[in-house]
Short mmCIF file of C-alpha atoms in Angstrom, two decimals:
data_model
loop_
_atom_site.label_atom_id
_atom_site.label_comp_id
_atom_site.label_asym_id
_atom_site.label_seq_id
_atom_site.Cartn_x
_atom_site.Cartn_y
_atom_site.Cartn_z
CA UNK K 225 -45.11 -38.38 -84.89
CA UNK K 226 -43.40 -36.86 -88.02
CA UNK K 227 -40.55 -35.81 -85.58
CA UNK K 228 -39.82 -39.34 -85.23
CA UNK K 229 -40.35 -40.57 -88.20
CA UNK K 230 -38.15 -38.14 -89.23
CA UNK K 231 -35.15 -38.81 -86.65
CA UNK K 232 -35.89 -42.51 -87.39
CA UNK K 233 -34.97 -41.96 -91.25
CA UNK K 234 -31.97 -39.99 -89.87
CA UNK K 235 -31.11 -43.31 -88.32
CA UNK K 236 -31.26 -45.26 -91.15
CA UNK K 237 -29.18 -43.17 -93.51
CA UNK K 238 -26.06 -44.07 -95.26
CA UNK K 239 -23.78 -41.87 -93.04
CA UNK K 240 -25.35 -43.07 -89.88
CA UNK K 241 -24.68 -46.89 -90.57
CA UNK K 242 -21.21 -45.72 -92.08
CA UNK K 243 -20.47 -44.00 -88.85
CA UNK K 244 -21.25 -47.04 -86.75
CA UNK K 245 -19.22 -48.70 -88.73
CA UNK K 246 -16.17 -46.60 -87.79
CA UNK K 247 -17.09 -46.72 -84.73
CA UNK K 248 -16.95 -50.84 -84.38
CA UNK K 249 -13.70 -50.55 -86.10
CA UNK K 250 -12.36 -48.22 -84.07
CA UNK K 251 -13.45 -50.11 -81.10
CA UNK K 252 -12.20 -53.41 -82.21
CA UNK K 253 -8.58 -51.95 -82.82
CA UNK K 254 -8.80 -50.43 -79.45
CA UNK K 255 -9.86 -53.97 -78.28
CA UNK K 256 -6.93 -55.43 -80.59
CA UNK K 257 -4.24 -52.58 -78.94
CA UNK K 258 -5.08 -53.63 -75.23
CA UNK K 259 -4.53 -57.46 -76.24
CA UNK K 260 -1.09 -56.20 -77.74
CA UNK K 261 -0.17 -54.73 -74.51
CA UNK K 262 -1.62 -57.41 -72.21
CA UNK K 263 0.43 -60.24 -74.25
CA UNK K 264 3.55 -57.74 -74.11
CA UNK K 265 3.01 -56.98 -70.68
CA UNK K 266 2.23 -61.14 -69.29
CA UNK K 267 5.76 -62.00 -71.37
CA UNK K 268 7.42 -59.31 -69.20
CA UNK K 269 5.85 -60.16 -66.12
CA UNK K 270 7.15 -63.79 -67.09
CA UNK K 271 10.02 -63.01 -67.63
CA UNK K 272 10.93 -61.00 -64.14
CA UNK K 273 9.56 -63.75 -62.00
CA UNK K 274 11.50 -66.09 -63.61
CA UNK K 275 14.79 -63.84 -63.28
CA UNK K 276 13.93 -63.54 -59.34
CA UNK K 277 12.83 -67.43 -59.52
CA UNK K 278 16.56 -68.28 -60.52
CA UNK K 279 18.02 -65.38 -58.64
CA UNK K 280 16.26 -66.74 -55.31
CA UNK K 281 17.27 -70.40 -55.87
CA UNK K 282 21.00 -69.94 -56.30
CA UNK K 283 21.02 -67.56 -53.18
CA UNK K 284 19.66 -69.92 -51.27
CA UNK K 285 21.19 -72.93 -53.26
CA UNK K 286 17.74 -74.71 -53.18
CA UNK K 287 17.97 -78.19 -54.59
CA UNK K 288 16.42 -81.72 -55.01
CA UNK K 289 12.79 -81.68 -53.75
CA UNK K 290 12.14 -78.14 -51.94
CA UNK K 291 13.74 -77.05 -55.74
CA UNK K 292 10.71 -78.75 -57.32
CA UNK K 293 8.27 -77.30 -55.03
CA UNK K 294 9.63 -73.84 -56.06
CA UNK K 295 9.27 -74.65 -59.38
CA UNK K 296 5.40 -75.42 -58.78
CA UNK K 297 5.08 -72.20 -56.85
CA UNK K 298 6.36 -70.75 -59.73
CA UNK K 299 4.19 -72.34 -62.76
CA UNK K 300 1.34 -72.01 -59.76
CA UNK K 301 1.57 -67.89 -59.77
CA UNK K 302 1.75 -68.15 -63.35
CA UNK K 303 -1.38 -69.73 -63.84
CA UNK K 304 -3.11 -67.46 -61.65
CA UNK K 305 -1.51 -64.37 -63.74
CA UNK K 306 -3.23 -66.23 -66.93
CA UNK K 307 -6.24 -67.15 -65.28
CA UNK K 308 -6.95 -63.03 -64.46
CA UNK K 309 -6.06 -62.25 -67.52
CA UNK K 310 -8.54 -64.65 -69.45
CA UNK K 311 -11.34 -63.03 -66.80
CA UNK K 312 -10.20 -59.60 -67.42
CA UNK K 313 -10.19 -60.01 -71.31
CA UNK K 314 -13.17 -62.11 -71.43
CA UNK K 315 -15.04 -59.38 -69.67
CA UNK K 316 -13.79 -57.00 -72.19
CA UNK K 317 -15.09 -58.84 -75.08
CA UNK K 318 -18.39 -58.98 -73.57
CA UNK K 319 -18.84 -55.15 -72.99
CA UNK K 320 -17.25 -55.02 -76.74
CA UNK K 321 -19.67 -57.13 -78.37
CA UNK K 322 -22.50 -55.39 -76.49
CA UNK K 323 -21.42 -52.16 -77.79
CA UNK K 324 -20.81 -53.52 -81.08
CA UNK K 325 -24.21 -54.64 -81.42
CA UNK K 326 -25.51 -51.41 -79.94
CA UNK K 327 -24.03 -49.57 -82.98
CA UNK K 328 -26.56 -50.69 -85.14
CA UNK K 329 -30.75 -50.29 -84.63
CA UNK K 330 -31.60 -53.81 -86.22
CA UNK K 331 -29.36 -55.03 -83.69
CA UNK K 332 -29.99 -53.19 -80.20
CA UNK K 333 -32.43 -55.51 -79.19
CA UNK K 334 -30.04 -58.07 -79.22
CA UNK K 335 -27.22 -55.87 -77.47
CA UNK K 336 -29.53 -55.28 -74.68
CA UNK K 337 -30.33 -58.87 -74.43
CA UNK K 338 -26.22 -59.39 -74.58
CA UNK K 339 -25.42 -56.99 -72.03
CA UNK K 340 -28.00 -58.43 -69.57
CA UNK K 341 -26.54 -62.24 -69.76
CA UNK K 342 -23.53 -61.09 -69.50
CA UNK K 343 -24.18 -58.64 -66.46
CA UNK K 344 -26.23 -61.47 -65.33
CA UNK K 345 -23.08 -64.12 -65.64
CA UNK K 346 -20.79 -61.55 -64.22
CA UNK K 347 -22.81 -60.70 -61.27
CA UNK K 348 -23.75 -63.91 -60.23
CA UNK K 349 -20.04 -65.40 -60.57
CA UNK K 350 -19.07 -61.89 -58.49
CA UNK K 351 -22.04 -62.82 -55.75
CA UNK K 352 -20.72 -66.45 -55.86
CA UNK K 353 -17.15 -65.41 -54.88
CA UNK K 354 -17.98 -62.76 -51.99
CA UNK K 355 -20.67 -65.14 -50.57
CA UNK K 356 -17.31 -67.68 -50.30
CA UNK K 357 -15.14 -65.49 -49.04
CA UNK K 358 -15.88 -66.31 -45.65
CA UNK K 359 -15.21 -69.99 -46.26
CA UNK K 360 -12.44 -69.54 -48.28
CA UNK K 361 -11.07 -67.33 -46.04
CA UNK K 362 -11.08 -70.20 -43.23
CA UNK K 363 -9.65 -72.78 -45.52
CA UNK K 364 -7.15 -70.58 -46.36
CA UNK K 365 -5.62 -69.93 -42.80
CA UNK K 366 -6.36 -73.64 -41.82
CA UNK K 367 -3.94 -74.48 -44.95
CA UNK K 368 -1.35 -71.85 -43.88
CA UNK K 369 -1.43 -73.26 -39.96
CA UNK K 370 -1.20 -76.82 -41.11
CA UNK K 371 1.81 -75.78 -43.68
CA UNK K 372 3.99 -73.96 -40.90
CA UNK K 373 2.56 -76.54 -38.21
CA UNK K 374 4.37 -79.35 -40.45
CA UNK K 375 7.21 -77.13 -41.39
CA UNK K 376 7.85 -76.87 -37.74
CA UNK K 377 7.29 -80.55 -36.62
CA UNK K 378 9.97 -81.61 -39.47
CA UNK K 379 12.24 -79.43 -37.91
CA UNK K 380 11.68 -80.46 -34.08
CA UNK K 381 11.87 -84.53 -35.55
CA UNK K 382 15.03 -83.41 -37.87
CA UNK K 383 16.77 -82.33 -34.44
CA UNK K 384 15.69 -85.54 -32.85
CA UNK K 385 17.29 -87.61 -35.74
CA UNK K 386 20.70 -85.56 -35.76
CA UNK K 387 20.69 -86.16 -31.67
CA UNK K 388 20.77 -82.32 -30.93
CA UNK K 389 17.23 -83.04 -29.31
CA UNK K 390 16.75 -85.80 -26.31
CA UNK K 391 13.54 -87.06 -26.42
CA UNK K 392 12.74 -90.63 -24.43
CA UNK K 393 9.62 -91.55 -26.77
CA UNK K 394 11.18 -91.31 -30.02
CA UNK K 395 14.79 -92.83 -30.49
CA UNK K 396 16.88 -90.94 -33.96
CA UNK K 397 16.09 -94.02 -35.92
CA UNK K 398 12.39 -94.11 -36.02
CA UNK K 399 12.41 -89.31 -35.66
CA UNK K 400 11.98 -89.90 -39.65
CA UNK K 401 8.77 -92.60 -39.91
CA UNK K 402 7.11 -90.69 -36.97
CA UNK K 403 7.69 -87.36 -38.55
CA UNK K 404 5.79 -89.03 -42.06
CA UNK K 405 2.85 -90.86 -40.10
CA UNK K 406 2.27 -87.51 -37.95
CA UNK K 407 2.21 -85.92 -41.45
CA UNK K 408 -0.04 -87.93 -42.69
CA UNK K 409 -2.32 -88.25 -39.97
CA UNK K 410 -2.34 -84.36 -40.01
CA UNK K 411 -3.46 -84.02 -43.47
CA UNK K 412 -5.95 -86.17 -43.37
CA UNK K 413 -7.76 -84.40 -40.34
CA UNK K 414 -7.42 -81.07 -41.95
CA UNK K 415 -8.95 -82.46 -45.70
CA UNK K 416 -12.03 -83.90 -43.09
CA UNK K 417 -12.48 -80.28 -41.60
CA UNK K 418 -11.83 -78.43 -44.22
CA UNK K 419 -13.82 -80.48 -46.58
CA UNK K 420 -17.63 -78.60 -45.20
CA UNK K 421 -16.09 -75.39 -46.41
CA UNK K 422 -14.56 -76.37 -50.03
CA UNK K 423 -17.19 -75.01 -53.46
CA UNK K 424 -19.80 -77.55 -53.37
CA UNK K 425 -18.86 -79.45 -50.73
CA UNK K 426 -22.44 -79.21 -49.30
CA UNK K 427 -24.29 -80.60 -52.77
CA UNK K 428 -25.46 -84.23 -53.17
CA UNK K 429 -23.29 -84.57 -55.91
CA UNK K 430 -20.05 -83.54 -54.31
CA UNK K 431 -21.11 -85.94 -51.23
CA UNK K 432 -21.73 -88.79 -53.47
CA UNK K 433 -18.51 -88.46 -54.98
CA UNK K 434 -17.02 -88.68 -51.80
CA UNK K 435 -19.27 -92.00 -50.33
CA UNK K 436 -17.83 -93.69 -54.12
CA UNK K 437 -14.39 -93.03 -53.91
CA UNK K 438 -14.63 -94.41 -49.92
CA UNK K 439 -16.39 -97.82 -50.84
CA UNK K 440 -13.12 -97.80 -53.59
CA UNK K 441 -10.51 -97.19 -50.56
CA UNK K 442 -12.43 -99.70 -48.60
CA UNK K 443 -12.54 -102.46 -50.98
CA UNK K 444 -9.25 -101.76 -52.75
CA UNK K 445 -6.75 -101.51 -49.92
CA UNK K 446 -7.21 -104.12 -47.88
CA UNK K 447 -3.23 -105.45 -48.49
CA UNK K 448 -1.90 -102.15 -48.65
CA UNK K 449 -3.55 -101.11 -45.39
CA UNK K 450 -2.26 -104.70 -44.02
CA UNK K 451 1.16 -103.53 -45.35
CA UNK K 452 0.77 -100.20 -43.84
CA UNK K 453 -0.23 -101.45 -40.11
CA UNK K 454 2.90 -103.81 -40.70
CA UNK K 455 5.09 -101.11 -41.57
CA UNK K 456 4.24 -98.38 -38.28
CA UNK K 457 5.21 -101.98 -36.27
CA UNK K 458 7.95 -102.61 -37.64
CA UNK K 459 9.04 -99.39 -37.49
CA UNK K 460 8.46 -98.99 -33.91
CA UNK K 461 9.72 -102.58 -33.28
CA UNK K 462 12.99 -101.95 -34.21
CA UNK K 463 13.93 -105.81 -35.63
CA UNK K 464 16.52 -104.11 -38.08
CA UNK K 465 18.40 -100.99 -39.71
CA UNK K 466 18.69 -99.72 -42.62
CA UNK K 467 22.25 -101.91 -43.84
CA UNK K 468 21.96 -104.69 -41.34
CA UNK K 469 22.51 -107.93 -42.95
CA UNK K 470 18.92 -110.06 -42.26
CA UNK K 471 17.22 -113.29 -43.35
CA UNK K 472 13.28 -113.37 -43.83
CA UNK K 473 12.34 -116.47 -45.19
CA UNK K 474 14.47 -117.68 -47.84
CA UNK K 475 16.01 -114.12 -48.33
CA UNK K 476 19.23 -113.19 -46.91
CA UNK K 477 20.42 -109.78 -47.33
CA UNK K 478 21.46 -106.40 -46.75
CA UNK K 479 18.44 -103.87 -45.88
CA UNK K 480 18.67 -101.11 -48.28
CA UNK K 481 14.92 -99.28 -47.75
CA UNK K 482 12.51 -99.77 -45.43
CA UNK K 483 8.90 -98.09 -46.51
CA UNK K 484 5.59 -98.31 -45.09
CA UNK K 485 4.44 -100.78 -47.58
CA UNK K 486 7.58 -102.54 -48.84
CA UNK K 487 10.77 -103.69 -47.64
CA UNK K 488 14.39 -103.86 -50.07
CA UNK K 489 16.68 -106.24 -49.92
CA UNK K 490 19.83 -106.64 -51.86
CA UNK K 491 21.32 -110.16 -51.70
CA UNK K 492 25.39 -110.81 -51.99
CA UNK K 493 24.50 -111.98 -55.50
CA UNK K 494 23.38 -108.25 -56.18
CA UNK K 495 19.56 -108.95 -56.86
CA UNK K 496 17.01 -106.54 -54.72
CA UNK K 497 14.66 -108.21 -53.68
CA UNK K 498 10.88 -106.37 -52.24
CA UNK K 499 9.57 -108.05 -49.80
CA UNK K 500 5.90 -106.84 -48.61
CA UNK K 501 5.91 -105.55 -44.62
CA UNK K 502 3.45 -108.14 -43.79
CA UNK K 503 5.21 -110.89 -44.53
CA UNK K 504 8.15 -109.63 -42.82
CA UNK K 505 5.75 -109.60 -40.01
CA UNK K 506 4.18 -112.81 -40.00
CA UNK K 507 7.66 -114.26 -40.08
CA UNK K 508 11.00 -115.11 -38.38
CA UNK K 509 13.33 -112.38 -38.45
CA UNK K 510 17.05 -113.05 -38.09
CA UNK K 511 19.14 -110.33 -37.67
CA UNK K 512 22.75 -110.94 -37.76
CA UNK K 513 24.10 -107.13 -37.46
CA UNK K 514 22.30 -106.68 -34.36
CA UNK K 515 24.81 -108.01 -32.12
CA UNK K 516 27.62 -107.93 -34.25
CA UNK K 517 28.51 -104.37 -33.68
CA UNK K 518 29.45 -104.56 -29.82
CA UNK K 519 29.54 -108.64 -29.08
CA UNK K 520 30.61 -110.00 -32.58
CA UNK K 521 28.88 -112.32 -34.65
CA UNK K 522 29.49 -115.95 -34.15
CA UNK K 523 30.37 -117.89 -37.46
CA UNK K 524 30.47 -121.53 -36.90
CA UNK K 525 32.01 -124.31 -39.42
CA UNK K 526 32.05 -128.19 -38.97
CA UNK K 527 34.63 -130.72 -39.67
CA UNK K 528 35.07 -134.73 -39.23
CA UNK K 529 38.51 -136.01 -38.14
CA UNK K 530 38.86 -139.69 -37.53
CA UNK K 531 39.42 -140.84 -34.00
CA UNK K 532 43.55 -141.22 -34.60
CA UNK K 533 43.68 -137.75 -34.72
CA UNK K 534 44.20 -136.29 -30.99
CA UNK K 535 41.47 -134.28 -30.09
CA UNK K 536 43.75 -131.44 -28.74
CA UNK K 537 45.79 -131.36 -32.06
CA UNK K 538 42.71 -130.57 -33.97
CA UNK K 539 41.29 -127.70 -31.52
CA UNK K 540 44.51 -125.99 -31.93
CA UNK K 541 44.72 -126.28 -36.10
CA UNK K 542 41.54 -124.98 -35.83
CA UNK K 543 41.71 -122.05 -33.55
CA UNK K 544 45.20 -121.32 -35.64
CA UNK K 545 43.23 -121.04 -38.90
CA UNK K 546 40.34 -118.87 -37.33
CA UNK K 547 42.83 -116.69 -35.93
CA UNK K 548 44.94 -116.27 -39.52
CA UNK K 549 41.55 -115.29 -41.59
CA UNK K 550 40.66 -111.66 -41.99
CA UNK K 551 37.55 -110.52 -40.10
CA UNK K 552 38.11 -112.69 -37.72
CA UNK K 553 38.19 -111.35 -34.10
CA UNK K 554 41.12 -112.43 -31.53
CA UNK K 555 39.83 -110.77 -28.67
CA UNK K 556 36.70 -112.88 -27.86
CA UNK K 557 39.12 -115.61 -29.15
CA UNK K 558 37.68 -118.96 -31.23
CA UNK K 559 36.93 -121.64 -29.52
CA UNK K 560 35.85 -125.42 -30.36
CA UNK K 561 32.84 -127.38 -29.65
CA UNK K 562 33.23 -131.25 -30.45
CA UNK K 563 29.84 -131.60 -31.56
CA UNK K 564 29.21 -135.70 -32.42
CA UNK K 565 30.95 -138.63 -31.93
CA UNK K 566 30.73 -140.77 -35.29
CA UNK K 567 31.14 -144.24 -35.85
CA UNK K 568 34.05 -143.51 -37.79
CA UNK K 569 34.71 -139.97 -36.80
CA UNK K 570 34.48 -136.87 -34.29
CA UNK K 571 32.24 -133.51 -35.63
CA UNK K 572 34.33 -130.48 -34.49
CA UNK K 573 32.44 -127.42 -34.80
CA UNK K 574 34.40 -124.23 -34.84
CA UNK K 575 33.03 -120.95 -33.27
CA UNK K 576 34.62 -117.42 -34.36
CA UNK K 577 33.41 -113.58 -33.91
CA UNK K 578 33.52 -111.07 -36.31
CA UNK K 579 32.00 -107.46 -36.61
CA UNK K 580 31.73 -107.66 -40.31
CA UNK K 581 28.22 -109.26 -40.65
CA UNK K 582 27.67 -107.56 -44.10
CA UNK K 583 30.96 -109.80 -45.35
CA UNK K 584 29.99 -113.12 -43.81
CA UNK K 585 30.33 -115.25 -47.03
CA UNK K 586 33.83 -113.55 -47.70
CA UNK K 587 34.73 -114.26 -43.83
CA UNK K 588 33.29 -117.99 -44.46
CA UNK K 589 35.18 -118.65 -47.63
CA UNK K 590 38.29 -117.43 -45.81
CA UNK K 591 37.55 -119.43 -43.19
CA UNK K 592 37.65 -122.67 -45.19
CA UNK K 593 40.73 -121.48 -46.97
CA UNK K 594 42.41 -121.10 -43.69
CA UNK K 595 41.14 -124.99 -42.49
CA UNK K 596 42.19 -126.41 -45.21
CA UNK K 597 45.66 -125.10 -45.43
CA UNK K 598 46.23 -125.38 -41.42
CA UNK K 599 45.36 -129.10 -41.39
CA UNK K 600 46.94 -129.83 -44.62
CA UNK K 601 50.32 -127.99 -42.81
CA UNK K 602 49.94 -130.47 -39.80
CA UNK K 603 49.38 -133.38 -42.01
CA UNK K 604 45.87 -134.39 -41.12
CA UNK K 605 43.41 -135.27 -44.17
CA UNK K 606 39.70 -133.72 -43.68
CA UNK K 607 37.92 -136.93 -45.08
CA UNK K 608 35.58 -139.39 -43.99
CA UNK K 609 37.74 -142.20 -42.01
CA UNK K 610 34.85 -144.94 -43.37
CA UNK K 611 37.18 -144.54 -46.93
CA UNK K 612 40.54 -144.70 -46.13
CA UNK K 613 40.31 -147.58 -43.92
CA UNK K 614 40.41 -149.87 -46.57
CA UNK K 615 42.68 -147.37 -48.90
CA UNK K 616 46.09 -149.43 -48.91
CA UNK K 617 48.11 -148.48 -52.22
CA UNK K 618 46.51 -145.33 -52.54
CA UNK K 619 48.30 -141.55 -52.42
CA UNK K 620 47.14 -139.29 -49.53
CA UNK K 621 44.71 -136.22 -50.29
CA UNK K 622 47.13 -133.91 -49.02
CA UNK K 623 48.55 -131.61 -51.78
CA UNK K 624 52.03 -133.15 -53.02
CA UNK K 625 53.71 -129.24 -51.88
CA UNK K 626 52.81 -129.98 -48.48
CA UNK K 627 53.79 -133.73 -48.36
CA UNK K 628 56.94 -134.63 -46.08
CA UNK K 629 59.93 -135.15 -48.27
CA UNK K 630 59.94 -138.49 -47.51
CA UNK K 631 56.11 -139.67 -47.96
CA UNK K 632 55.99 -142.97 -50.48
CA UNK K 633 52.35 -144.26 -51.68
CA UNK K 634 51.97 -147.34 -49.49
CA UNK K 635 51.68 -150.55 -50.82
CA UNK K 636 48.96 -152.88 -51.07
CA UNK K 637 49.20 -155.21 -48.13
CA UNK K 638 47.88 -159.03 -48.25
CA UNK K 639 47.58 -161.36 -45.14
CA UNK K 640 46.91 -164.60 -45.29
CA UNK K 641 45.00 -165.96 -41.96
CA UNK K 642 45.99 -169.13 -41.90
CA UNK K 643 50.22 -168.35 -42.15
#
């Protein structure tokens, strides 16, 4: 008993608590030092992955989107760098503060009490991640199959869209939207079979998450889904390319994207329009590049001519001016349809092919151009006969440079019945 009364005033001395003290200093620099060294050391490890980062990309002169997934990778190995780090010093802190504590005898009960919570924390996170290894180690090679599996898909549809590949189901225009839905598709069945095996993933909580955010989906994307659907059929339909020059609707246009949701459309004006997939769907398509690459594109004009005019006469102006306007195809040649015969005058339609579907207005205005100047040549006015009938004393509409050289306005005639 006096033996420990004795080492217990031992304990309690100056020296001893001044020796402690050292002690916690010491340890704290020591503590200080290793944070020194682990901040020196993370800026060098920075620093060398980012030399091979930008070393790797211009070898391989990665750009646009696989550049951004590099850069993800990147910022992605960094974070796991900090996140050990934080572990590794947090851990350190721990055991320091424990031993700090430990130092000193009014404070050992609550060292001990320290060190347990902390070996208790520790522990149980430790137990936590080897009793998920398992799992984790499933999820993990289902994500690496699925990422080479798609890797290796986009390169069998990539062949199939460059033509090296013959495949009778998929044609190189739709190799693209079937390589994205397949994608999808894909992704979606791994997140279902992988989602058993993710942390927590068997709790209420996580389930109920997962039953809220379906009613969401299910009550929130009814258009978009419609949109979707419309899009895979339209896709697979074929009713246009991308650059064919269509009309949905009121819209007329060239096709500039086609998604799964939305269709572009830029108009000769120069205005996109979006137009949703479904109501490209639940409406008349007409596609006027279709044909025109290989058959031509029929652009058709009408005229009136008065019945004076010799039907023959007017066929040939006609096919003269098709034939004299750029975009305009000889070879099938233009041809006339007389379409109505008027009380005062005969319709003539005319009927010429181009290729140039994407330039119909500037093959219409042409066209005109063309009519007008042919039939002003030859001497024929393109008016309504019901107003020069009764026109006597008025000047012809035919521009004065194209007059004959001997035209005079007519005079006003009067007859009198009776004489």
């Amino acid at each position: 008993m006096e033996r420990a009364l004795k080492t217990g005033a031992k304990q309690f001395t100056w020296i001893s608590f001044l020796l402690a003290i050292l002690k916690a200093l010491l340890s704290w620099a020591v503590f200080a030092g290793i944070l020194w060294l682990i901040k020196r050391g993370f800026d060098w490890v920075t620093v060398w992955i980012e030399d091979r980062f930008r070393e790797l990309t211009q070898k391989k002169q990665i750009r646009g989107l696989n550049l951004l997934l590099w850069e993800r990778l990147f910022l992605f190995v960094l974070l796991l760098i900090k996140v050990a780090t934080g572990i590794f010093l947090l851990f350190q802190f721990s055991l320091l503060v424990s031993f700090t504590f430990g130092l000193f005898p009014a404070t050992q009960g609550i060292s001990l009490s320290l060190f347990e919570y902390f070996r208790g924390t520790f522990g149980a996170i430790g137990q936590a991640i080897l009793d998920y290894l398992p799992r984790g180690g499933f999820v993990a090679v289902l994500a690496i199959i699925t990422f080479y599996g798609i890797r290796l898909m986009k390169l069998f549809f990539l062949a199939i869209e460059r033509g090296d590949i013959d495949f009778a189901k998929i044609t190189p225009e739709t190799a693209t939207p079937t390589y994205q839905l397949l994608r999808i598709l894909i992704v979606l069945f791994v997140l279902v079979v992988a989602f058993p095996y993710l942390p927590g993933g068997e709790s209420d909580a996580f389930k109920g998450i997962s039953i809220f955010i379906g009613v969401l989906l299910s009550l929130g994307s009814g258009s978009a889904m419609g949109n979707i659907t419309s899009g895979v059929i339209i896709t697979y339909m074929r009713p246009f390319r991308l650059g064919d020059r269509i009309r949905v609707g009121d819209t007329t246009g060239d096709v500039i994207t086609k998604g799964l949701l939305v269709t572009r459309i830029r108009t000769i004006k120069n205005v996109e329009i979006v137009v949703p997939n479904a109501n490209i769907l639940s409406s008349q398509i007409i596609n006027y590049s279709a044909l025109a690459r290989e058959n031509g594109l029929i652009l058709h004009t009408t005229v009136t001519i008065g019945y004076d005019v010799p039907w023959r006469q007017v066929h040939e102006i006609m096919k003269q001016a098709a034939l004299a306007t750029p975009g305009i195809l000889a070879d099938p040649a233009p041809f006339v349809l007389q379409t109505a015969l008027n009380d005062w005058h005969v319709s003539y339609e005319l009927n010429a092919y181009t290729h140039e579907a994407n330039r119909m207005a500037t093959v219409y205005s042409g066209l005109h151009e063309n009519l007008q100047e042919s039939f002003n040549a030859a001497g024929v006015e393109i008016m309504s006969p019901s107003y020069y009938a009764l026109r006597d004393g008025n000047t012809t509409t035919i521009p004065e440079p194209q007059r004959p050289p001997d035209y005079r306005t007519p005079a006003f005639r009067v007859e009198n019945p009776e004489s």
